[in-house]
CSV table of C-alpha atoms in Angstrom, one decimal:
chain,number,residue,atom,x,y,z
X,72,UNK,CA,-19.3,10.5,5.0
X,73,UNK,CA,-17.8,7.9,7.2
X,74,UNK,CA,-16.9,4.6,5.5
X,75,UNK,CA,-16.1,1.4,7.2
X,76,UNK,CA,-14.3,-1.3,5.4
X,77,UNK,CA,-17.5,-3.4,5.5
X,78,UNK,CA,-19.4,-0.8,3.5
X,79,UNK,CA,-16.6,-0.8,0.9
X,80,UNK,CA,-17.0,-4.6,0.6
X,81,UNK,CA,-20.7,-4.2,0.3
X,82,UNK,CA,-20.3,-1.6,-2.5
X,83,UNK,CA,-17.9,-3.8,-4.3
X,84,UNK,CA,-20.2,-6.8,-4.0
X,85,UNK,CA,-23.1,-4.8,-5.4
X,86,UNK,CA,-21.1,-3.5,-8.3
X,87,UNK,CA,-19.8,-7.0,-9.3
X,88,UNK,CA,-23.3,-8.4,-9.0
X,89,UNK,CA,-24.5,-5.6,-11.3
X,90,UNK,CA,-21.9,-6.6,-13.9
X,91,UNK,CA,-22.6,-10.3,-13.5
X,92,UNK,CA,-26.3,-9.9,-14.1
X,93,UNK,CA,-25.9,-8.5,-17.6
X,94,UNK,CA,-27.1,-11.3,-19.9
X,95,UNK,CA,-25.1,-12.0,-23.0
X,96,UNK,CA,-27.7,-12.7,-25.6
X,97,UNK,CA,-30.8,-11.0,-24.2
X,98,UNK,CA,-29.2,-7.7,-23.5
X,99,UNK,CA,-25.7,-7.1,-24.5
X,100,UNK,CA,-26.1,-8.2,-28.1
X,101,UNK,CA,-29.2,-6.1,-28.4
X,102,UNK,CA,-27.3,-2.9,-27.7
X,103,UNK,CA,-24.2,-4.0,-29.7
X,104,UNK,CA,-22.0,-4.9,-26.8
X,105,UNK,CA,-21.9,-8.7,-27.4
X,106,UNK,CA,-18.8,-10.8,-27.6
X,107,UNK,CA,-19.3,-11.4,-31.3
X,108,UNK,CA,-19.1,-7.7,-32.0
X,109,UNK,CA,-15.7,-7.2,-30.3
X,110,UNK,CA,-13.5,-9.1,-32.7
X,111,UNK,CA,-11.7,-7.3,-35.4
X,112,UNK,CA,-9.3,-4.4,-35.3
X,113,UNK,CA,-6.0,-6.3,-34.9
X,114,UNK,CA,-4.2,-3.0,-34.8
X,115,UNK,CA,-2.6,-1.9,-31.7
X,116,UNK,CA,-5.3,0.1,-30.0
X,117,UNK,CA,-8.5,-1.8,-29.3
X,118,UNK,CA,-10.5,1.2,-28.2
X,119,UNK,CA,-12.5,1.9,-25.1
X,120,UNK,CA,-15.7,0.0,-26.1
X,121,UNK,CA,-13.9,-3.2,-27.0
X,122,UNK,CA,-11.9,-3.0,-23.7
X,123,UNK,CA,-15.1,-2.5,-21.8
X,124,UNK,CA,-16.8,-5.4,-23.4
X,125,UNK,CA,-13.8,-7.6,-22.8
X,126,UNK,CA,-13.8,-6.5,-19.2
X,127,UNK,CA,-17.5,-7.3,-18.7
X,128,UNK,CA,-17.2,-10.7,-20.3
X,129,UNK,CA,-14.1,-11.6,-18.2
X,130,UNK,CA,-15.8,-10.4,-15.0
X,131,UNK,CA,-18.8,-12.5,-15.8
X,132,UNK,CA,-16.8,-15.6,-16.6
X,133,UNK,CA,-14.5,-15.3,-13.6
X,134,UNK,CA,-16.8,-14.2,-10.9
X,135,UNK,CA,-19.8,-16.4,-11.5
X,136,UNK,CA,-19.0,-19.1,-9.0
X,137,UNK,CA,-17.3,-17.0,-6.3
X,138,UNK,CA,-20.2,-14.6,-6.4
X,139,UNK,CA,-22.5,-17.4,-5.3
X,140,UNK,CA,-20.5,-18.0,-2.2
X,141,UNK,CA,-19.9,-14.3,-1.4
X,142,UNK,CA,-23.5,-13.4,-1.8
X,143,UNK,CA,-24.6,-16.3,0.4
X,144,UNK,CA,-22.2,-15.2,3.1
X,145,UNK,CA,-23.4,-11.6,2.8
X,146,UNK,CA,-27.1,-12.7,3.0
X,147,UNK,CA,-26.5,-14.8,6.1
X,148,UNK,CA,-24.5,-11.9,7.7
X,149,UNK,CA,-27.3,-9.5,7.0
X,150,UNK,CA,-29.9,-11.8,8.4
X,151,UNK,CA,-28.0,-12.4,11.5
X,152,UNK,CA,-26.7,-9.0,12.3
X,153,UNK,CA,-28.9,-6.6,10.4
Y,188,UNK,CA,12.8,-13.9,18.3
Y,189,UNK,CA,15.2,-13.9,21.2
Y,190,UNK,CA,12.6,-13.5,23.8
Y,191,UNK,CA,10.6,-16.7,23.6
Y,192,UNK,CA,13.8,-18.6,23.2
Y,193,UNK,CA,15.5,-17.2,26.3
Y,194,UNK,CA,12.3,-17.0,28.2
Y,195,UNK,CA,11.8,-20.7,27.7
Y,196,UNK,CA,15.3,-21.5,28.8
Y,197,UNK,CA,15.0,-19.2,31.8
Y,198,UNK,CA,11.9,-20.9,33.0
Y,199,UNK,CA,13.4,-24.3,32.6
Y,200,UNK,CA,16.4,-23.2,34.6
Y,201,UNK,CA,14.4,-21.7,37.4
Y,202,UNK,CA,12.5,-25.0,37.7
Y,203,UNK,CA,15.6,-26.9,38.6
Y,204,UNK,CA,18.7,-25.0,39.7
Y,205,UNK,CA,19.7,-21.9,41.5
Y,206,UNK,CA,20.0,-18.3,40.4
Y,207,UNK,CA,23.7,-18.0,39.3
Y,208,UNK,CA,23.0,-19.9,36.1
Y,209,UNK,CA,20.2,-17.5,35.3
Y,210,UNK,CA,22.5,-14.6,35.5
Y,211,UNK,CA,25.0,-16.4,33.3
Y,212,UNK,CA,22.3,-17.0,30.7
Y,213,UNK,CA,21.0,-13.4,30.8
Y,214,UNK,CA,24.6,-12.2,30.3
Y,215,UNK,CA,24.8,-14.5,27.3
Y,216,UNK,CA,21.8,-12.8,25.9
Y,217,UNK,CA,23.3,-9.3,26.0
Y,218,UNK,CA,26.6,-10.4,24.6
Y,219,UNK,CA,25.1,-12.6,21.9
Y,220,UNK,CA,22.6,-10.0,20.9
Y,221,UNK,CA,24.8,-7.9,18.6
Y,222,UNK,CA,25.9,-11.0,16.8
Y,223,UNK,CA,22.3,-12.1,16.4
Y,224,UNK,CA,21.1,-8.8,15.2
Y,225,UNK,CA,23.6,-9.0,12.3
Y,226,UNK,CA,22.0,-12.2,11.1
Y,227,UNK,CA,18.6,-11.9,9.4
Y,228,UNK,CA,17.4,-15.5,9.9
Y,229,UNK,CA,16.3,-17.5,12.9
Y,230,UNK,CA,18.6,-20.6,12.6
Y,231,UNK,CA,22.1,-19.0,12.3
Y,232,UNK,CA,21.2,-16.7,15.2
Y,233,UNK,CA,20.1,-19.5,17.3
Y,234,UNK,CA,23.2,-21.5,16.6
Y,235,UNK,CA,25.4,-18.5,17.4
Y,236,UNK,CA,23.6,-18.0,20.6
Y,237,UNK,CA,24.1,-21.7,21.4
Y,238,UNK,CA,27.8,-21.6,20.7
Y,239,UNK,CA,28.5,-18.4,22.5
Y,240,UNK,CA,26.6,-19.8,25.5
Y,241,UNK,CA,28.8,-22.8,25.3
Y,242,UNK,CA,31.9,-20.6,25.4
Y,243,UNK,CA,30.7,-18.6,28.3
Y,244,UNK,CA,31.4,-21.2,31.0
Y,245,UNK,CA,30.8,-24.5,32.5
Y,246,UNK,CA,27.4,-24.0,34.0
Y,247,UNK,CA,25.9,-22.8,30.7
Y,248,UNK,CA,27.3,-25.7,28.7
Y,249,UNK,CA,26.2,-28.3,31.3
Y,250,UNK,CA,22.7,-27.0,31.4
Y,251,UNK,CA,22.5,-27.2,27.7
Y,252,UNK,CA,23.6,-30.8,27.4
Y,253,UNK,CA,22.4,-32.4,30.6
Y,254,UNK,CA,18.9,-31.9,29.4
Y,255,UNK,CA,18.5,-33.5,26.0
Y,256,UNK,CA,14.7,-33.3,26.3
Y,257,UNK,CA,14.8,-29.5,26.6
Y,258,UNK,CA,17.4,-29.4,23.8
Y,259,UNK,CA,15.2,-31.5,21.6
Y,260,UNK,CA,12.1,-29.5,22.5
Y,261,UNK,CA,13.9,-26.2,21.6
Y,262,UNK,CA,15.1,-27.6,18.3
Y,263,UNK,CA,11.6,-28.8,17.5
Y,264,UNK,CA,10.2,-25.4,18.4
Y,265,UNK,CA,12.6,-23.5,16.3
Y,266,UNK,CA,12.0,-25.8,13.3
Y,267,UNK,CA,8.3,-25.3,13.8
Y,268,UNK,CA,8.8,-21.5,13.8
Y,269,UNK,CA,10.9,-21.8,10.7
Y,270,UNK,CA,8.2,-23.8,8.9
Y,271,UNK,CA,5.6,-21.2,10.0
Y,272,UNK,CA,7.7,-18.4,8.7
Y,273,UNK,CA,8.3,-20.1,5.4
Y,274,UNK,CA,4.6,-20.8,5.0
Y,275,UNK,CA,3.6,-17.2,5.7
Y,276,UNK,CA,6.2,-16.0,3.2
Y,277,UNK,CA,5.0,-18.3,0.6
Y,278,UNK,CA,1.4,-17.2,1.0
Y,279,UNK,CA,2.2,-13.6,1.0
Y,280,UNK,CA,4.4,-13.8,-2.0
Y,281,UNK,CA,1.5,-15.3,-3.9
Y,282,UNK,CA,-0.4,-12.0,-3.6
Y,283,UNK,CA,2.4,-9.5,-3.9
Y,284,UNK,CA,6.1,-9.8,-4.5
Y,285,UNK,CA,8.0,-8.8,-1.5
Y,286,UNK,CA,11.0,-7.8,-3.5
Y,287,UNK,CA,8.9,-5.2,-5.3
Y,288,UNK,CA,7.7,-3.9,-2.0
Y,289,UNK,CA,11.2,-3.7,-0.6
Y,290,UNK,CA,12.1,-1.4,-3.5
Y,291,UNK,CA,9.6,1.1,-2.3
Y,292,UNK,CA,10.9,1.2,1.2
Y,293,UNK,CA,14.6,1.6,0.3
Y,294,UNK,CA,14.8,5.2,1.3
Y,295,UNK,CA,17.1,7.3,3.4
Y,296,UNK,CA,16.9,10.6,5.2
Y,297,UNK,CA,18.2,12.7,2.3
Y,298,UNK,CA,15.6,11.3,-0.1
Y,299,UNK,CA,12.8,11.9,2.4
Y,300,UNK,CA,13.8,15.5,3.0
Y,301,UNK,CA,14.2,16.3,-0.6
Y,302,UNK,CA,10.9,14.6,-1.5
Y,303,UNK,CA,9.0,16.5,1.2
Y,304,UNK,CA,10.5,19.7,-0.1
Y,305,UNK,CA,9.4,18.8,-3.7
Y,306,UNK,CA,5.9,17.9,-2.5
Y,307,UNK,CA,5.4,21.3,-0.8
Y,308,UNK,CA,7.2,23.4,-3.3
Y,309,UNK,CA,7.6,21.7,-6.7
Y,310,UNK,CA,7.9,24.7,-8.8
Y,311,UNK,CA,11.7,24.9,-8.8
Y,312,UNK,CA,12.4,21.2,-9.4
Y,313,UNK,CA,13.8,20.9,-12.9
Y,314,UNK,CA,14.2,17.3,-13.8
Y,315,UNK,CA,11.2,15.0,-13.4
Y,316,UNK,CA,12.4,11.9,-15.2
Y,317,UNK,CA,12.7,8.7,-13.3
Y,318,UNK,CA,16.1,7.4,-14.0
Y,319,UNK,CA,16.7,3.8,-15.0
Y,320,UNK,CA,19.7,1.5,-14.6
Y,321,UNK,CA,19.7,-1.2,-17.3
Y,322,UNK,CA,15.9,-1.4,-17.5
Y,323,UNK,CA,15.2,-1.5,-13.8
Y,324,UNK,CA,14.2,1.7,-12.1
Y,325,UNK,CA,16.5,3.1,-9.6
Y,326,UNK,CA,15.7,2.8,-5.9
Y,327,UNK,CA,14.5,5.9,-4.1
Y,328,UNK,CA,17.8,6.2,-2.4
Y,329,UNK,CA,19.5,7.1,-5.7
Y,330,UNK,CA,16.8,8.9,-7.6
Y,331,UNK,CA,14.7,11.6,-6.1
Y,332,UNK,CA,11.9,11.2,-8.6
Y,333,UNK,CA,11.2,7.6,-7.8
Y,334,UNK,CA,8.0,6.9,-5.9
Y,335,UNK,CA,8.3,5.3,-2.5
Y,336,UNK,CA,5.8,4.0,0.0
Y,337,UNK,CA,7.6,5.1,3.1
Y,338,UNK,CA,6.4,8.7,3.0
Y,339,UNK,CA,2.7,7.8,2.2
Y,340,UNK,CA,2.6,5.2,5.0
Y,341,UNK,CA,4.1,7.6,7.6
Y,342,UNK,CA,2.0,10.4,6.4
Y,343,UNK,CA,-1.2,8.3,6.7
Y,344,UNK,CA,-0.4,7.3,10.2
Y,345,UNK,CA,0.5,10.9,11.2
Y,346,UNK,CA,-2.7,12.1,9.6
Y,347,UNK,CA,-4.8,9.7,11.8
Y,348,UNK,CA,-3.0,10.8,14.9
Y,349,UNK,CA,-3.4,14.4,14.0
Y,350,UNK,CA,-7.1,13.8,13.3
Y,351,UNK,CA,-7.4,12.3,16.8
Y,352,UNK,CA,-5.7,15.3,18.3
Y,353,UNK,CA,-7.9,17.8,16.4
Y,354,UNK,CA,-11.0,16.0,17.4
Y,355,UNK,CA,-9.8,16.0,21.0
Y,356,UNK,CA,-9.3,19.7,20.9
Y,357,UNK,CA,-12.9,20.0,19.8
Y,358,UNK,CA,-13.9,17.7,22.6
Y,359,UNK,CA,-15.4,15.2,20.1
Y,360,UNK,CA,-12.9,12.4,20.6
Y,361,UNK,CA,-13.6,8.8,21.3
Y,362,UNK,CA,-11.4,5.8,20.2
Y,363,UNK,CA,-14.0,4.6,17.7
Y,364,UNK,CA,-13.8,7.9,15.9
Y,365,UNK,CA,-10.1,7.2,15.3
Y,366,UNK,CA,-10.8,3.9,13.7
Y,367,UNK,CA,-13.6,5.4,11.6
Y,368,UNK,CA,-11.3,8.1,10.4
Y,369,UNK,CA,-8.6,5.6,9.5
Y,370,UNK,CA,-10.9,3.3,7.6
Y,371,UNK,CA,-12.5,6.3,5.7
Y,372,UNK,CA,-9.1,7.5,4.5
Y,373,UNK,CA,-8.1,3.9,3.6
Y,374,UNK,CA,-11.4,3.4,1.6
Y,375,UNK,CA,-10.8,6.6,-0.3
Y,376,UNK,CA,-7.3,5.5,-1.2
Y,377,UNK,CA,-8.6,2.1,-2.4
Y,378,UNK,CA,-11.4,3.8,-4.5
Y,379,UNK,CA,-8.9,6.2,-6.1
Y,380,UNK,CA,-6.4,3.5,-6.9
Y,381,UNK,CA,-9.2,1.3,-8.4
Y,382,UNK,CA,-10.6,4.1,-10.5
Y,383,UNK,CA,-7.1,4.9,-11.8
Y,384,UNK,CA,-6.4,1.3,-12.6
Y,385,UNK,CA,-9.7,0.9,-14.4
Y,386,UNK,CA,-9.2,4.1,-16.5
Y,387,UNK,CA,-5.6,3.1,-17.3
Y,388,UNK,CA,-6.8,-0.3,-18.4
Y,389,UNK,CA,-9.7,1.0,-20.5
Y,390,UNK,CA,-7.5,3.4,-22.4
Y,391,UNK,CA,-4.8,0.8,-23.0
Y,392,UNK,CA,-2.1,2.9,-21.6
Y,393,UNK,CA,0.9,0.7,-21.6
Y,394,UNK,CA,2.8,2.4,-18.9
Y,395,UNK,CA,5.0,0.9,-16.3
Y,396,UNK,CA,2.8,2.2,-13.5
Y,397,UNK,CA,2.2,-0.7,-11.1
Y,398,UNK,CA,-0.4,-0.8,-8.4
Y,399,UNK,CA,2.2,0.1,-5.8
Y,400,UNK,CA,3.2,3.2,-7.8
Y,401,UNK,CA,-0.4,4.3,-7.9
Y,402,UNK,CA,-0.7,3.7,-4.1
Y,403,UNK,CA,2.4,5.8,-3.7
Y,404,UNK,CA,1.1,8.7,-5.8
Y,405,UNK,CA,-2.2,8.6,-4.0
Y,406,UNK,CA,-0.6,8.6,-0.7
Y,407,UNK,CA,1.4,11.7,-1.3
Y,408,UNK,CA,-1.6,13.8,-0.7
Y,409,UNK,CA,-1.5,13.0,3.0
Y,410,UNK,CA,1.6,15.2,3.4
Y,411,UNK,CA,-0.5,18.1,2.1
Y,412,UNK,CA,-3.3,17.1,4.4
Y,413,UNK,CA,-1.1,17.1,7.5
Y,414,UNK,CA,0.3,20.5,6.6
Y,415,UNK,CA,-3.3,21.9,6.0
Y,416,UNK,CA,-4.6,20.5,9.3
Y,417,UNK,CA,-1.6,21.8,11.2
Y,418,UNK,CA,-2.1,25.3,9.8
Y,419,UNK,CA,-5.8,25.1,10.5
Y,420,UNK,CA,-5.2,24.2,14.1
Y,421,UNK,CA,-2.5,26.8,14.6
Y,422,UNK,CA,-3.9,29.7,12.7
Y,423,UNK,CA,-7.7,29.1,12.7
Y,424,UNK,CA,-10.0,29.0,9.7
Y,425,UNK,CA,-8.1,31.6,7.6
Y,426,UNK,CA,-4.8,29.7,8.0
Y,427,UNK,CA,-6.7,26.5,7.0
Y,428,UNK,CA,-7.9,27.9,3.7
Y,429,UNK,CA,-4.6,29.5,2.9
Y,430,UNK,CA,-2.8,26.2,3.6
Y,431,UNK,CA,-5.4,24.3,1.7
Y,432,UNK,CA,-4.9,26.5,-1.4
Y,433,UNK,CA,-1.1,26.3,-1.2
Y,434,UNK,CA,-0.9,22.5,-0.7
Y,435,UNK,CA,-3.6,21.9,-3.4
Y,436,UNK,CA,-1.7,23.9,-6.0
Y,437,UNK,CA,1.6,22.3,-5.1
Y,438,UNK,CA,0.1,18.8,-5.1
Y,439,UNK,CA,-1.7,19.3,-8.4
Y,440,UNK,CA,1.5,20.5,-10.0
Y,441,UNK,CA,3.5,17.6,-8.6
Y,442,UNK,CA,0.9,15.0,-9.8
Y,443,UNK,CA,0.6,16.5,-13.2
Y,444,UNK,CA,4.4,16.7,-13.7
Y,445,UNK,CA,5.0,13.2,-12.3
Y,446,UNK,CA,2.2,11.4,-14.1
Y,447,UNK,CA,2.8,13.2,-17.4
Y,448,UNK,CA,6.2,11.4,-17.7
Y,449,UNK,CA,4.6,8.0,-17.1
Y,450,UNK,CA,1.3,8.2,-18.9
Y,451,UNK,CA,1.7,10.5,-21.9
Y,452,UNK,CA,5.0,9.7,-23.5
Y,453,UNK,CA,3.9,6.0,-24.1
Y,454,UNK,CA,1.7,7.6,-26.8
Y,455,UNK,CA,4.7,8.5,-29.0
Y,456,UNK,CA,6.0,4.9,-29.1
Y,457,UNK,CA,2.8,3.2,-30.4
Y,458,UNK,CA,1.0,5.9,-32.4
Y,459,UNK,CA,2.5,4.9,-35.7
Y,460,UNK,CA,0.5,7.6,-37.4
Y,461,UNK,CA,-2.8,5.9,-36.6
Y,462,UNK,CA,-4.6,9.2,-36.3
Y,463,UNK,CA,-5.4,8.6,-32.7
Y,464,UNK,CA,-6.5,12.1,-32.1
Y,465,UNK,CA,-8.9,11.1,-29.3
Y,466,UNK,CA,-6.2,9.3,-27.3
Y,467,UNK,CA,-3.8,12.0,-26.2
Y,468,UNK,CA,-6.8,14.0,-25.0
Y,469,UNK,CA,-8.2,11.2,-23.0
Y,470,UNK,CA,-4.8,10.6,-21.4
Y,471,UNK,CA,-4.5,14.2,-20.6
Y,472,UNK,CA,-8.0,14.2,-19.1
Y,473,UNK,CA,-7.0,11.3,-16.8
Y,474,UNK,CA,-3.9,13.1,-15.6
Y,475,UNK,CA,-5.8,16.4,-15.0
Y,476,UNK,CA,-8.7,14.6,-13.4
Y,477,UNK,CA,-6.4,12.8,-11.0
Y,478,UNK,CA,-4.8,16.2,-10.1
Y,479,UNK,CA,-8.2,17.9,-9.6
Y,480,UNK,CA,-9.4,15.1,-7.4
Y,481,UNK,CA,-6.6,15.7,-4.9
Y,482,UNK,CA,-7.8,19.1,-3.5
Y,483,UNK,CA,-11.4,17.8,-3.3
Y,484,UNK,CA,-10.4,14.8,-1.2
Y,485,UNK,CA,-8.1,16.9,0.9
Y,486,UNK,CA,-11.0,19.3,1.7
Y,487,UNK,CA,-13.4,16.5,2.3
Y,488,UNK,CA,-11.2,14.6,4.7
Y,489,UNK,CA,-10.0,17.6,6.7
Y,490,UNK,CA,-12.8,20.1,6.9
Y,491,UNK,CA,-14.5,18.4,9.7
Y,492,UNK,CA,-11.4,18.5,11.7
Y,493,UNK,CA,-11.0,22.3,11.6
Y,494,UNK,CA,-14.2,24.0,12.4
């Protein structure tokens, strides 16, 4: 399995796209992973599920706009160079 | 740093006057060079070169001062270079702190030899604690358990060269293959560090393992890889598997003992009787999973080199 750095970038873009596509109220709340279900437990250990939900929410918030740019660049590169 | 400076001056000199001034200037270089090497910055070195050139003799001093344009141009060029250097440093220090990186390269020969011994034969090493000095970890020069980035970097480069040699022995070499091998190995390091960071974040392990520490611990497997490939090349397929088994066991032991100190004891400080029975198991799983991943990746990255 030979990787180039470009295939790593493509894999990373695909993964981040997948996380960004998860809709808050249509999907995550339905399966109990919404932001309103992550509060509580002011103890010291938040737990894996809460950490994961926080991670998903922060990735979606932070990467919304840069993903537009990165996806456009990727599409143009794929159209030009195959 | 010296070269463009003196090259510029030399070309200016050849444009106008005869050879003897050139030899004076080149002598200046060799005598000023030790003094310049002691300085770490551009400007003091430049000034020292200038003053020692002045002291060297009449022709040198005259050629400096009779051409204010060249003088001004050289000053401008050196100030531009300084600005460029400052800008690059500022940009780089936005992404990673250079001081933290310097800590990882503060090694010496004794440390490297001892660390290589421990990597290949960790079973007799007694004390695995990383020693601290007033809350800052000791540099690798003073503490043999501290992770460093010198060995992983050198081992990575040596592995790439060795892979090229092994492919050449099998008559499958071409320069593109070398780049492909290098980027494959680099991608696997990046994947492993990202997975480790993700799992440490998800399990809220409050350890002091920084990204560079994880890169260092991932890079130590290249020492095992080099040893395995060498044995495979020298002794054939049987030697390859024996060396693979040996370095896998040694590396697994090393990783488990090193990471156990960093990941697992932070449990005792913040458990506070919360009944976190799931947590120590998960942390143990992470440590063991990291250790088990090492032989797999060693086999994956070296089996195609030793047919």
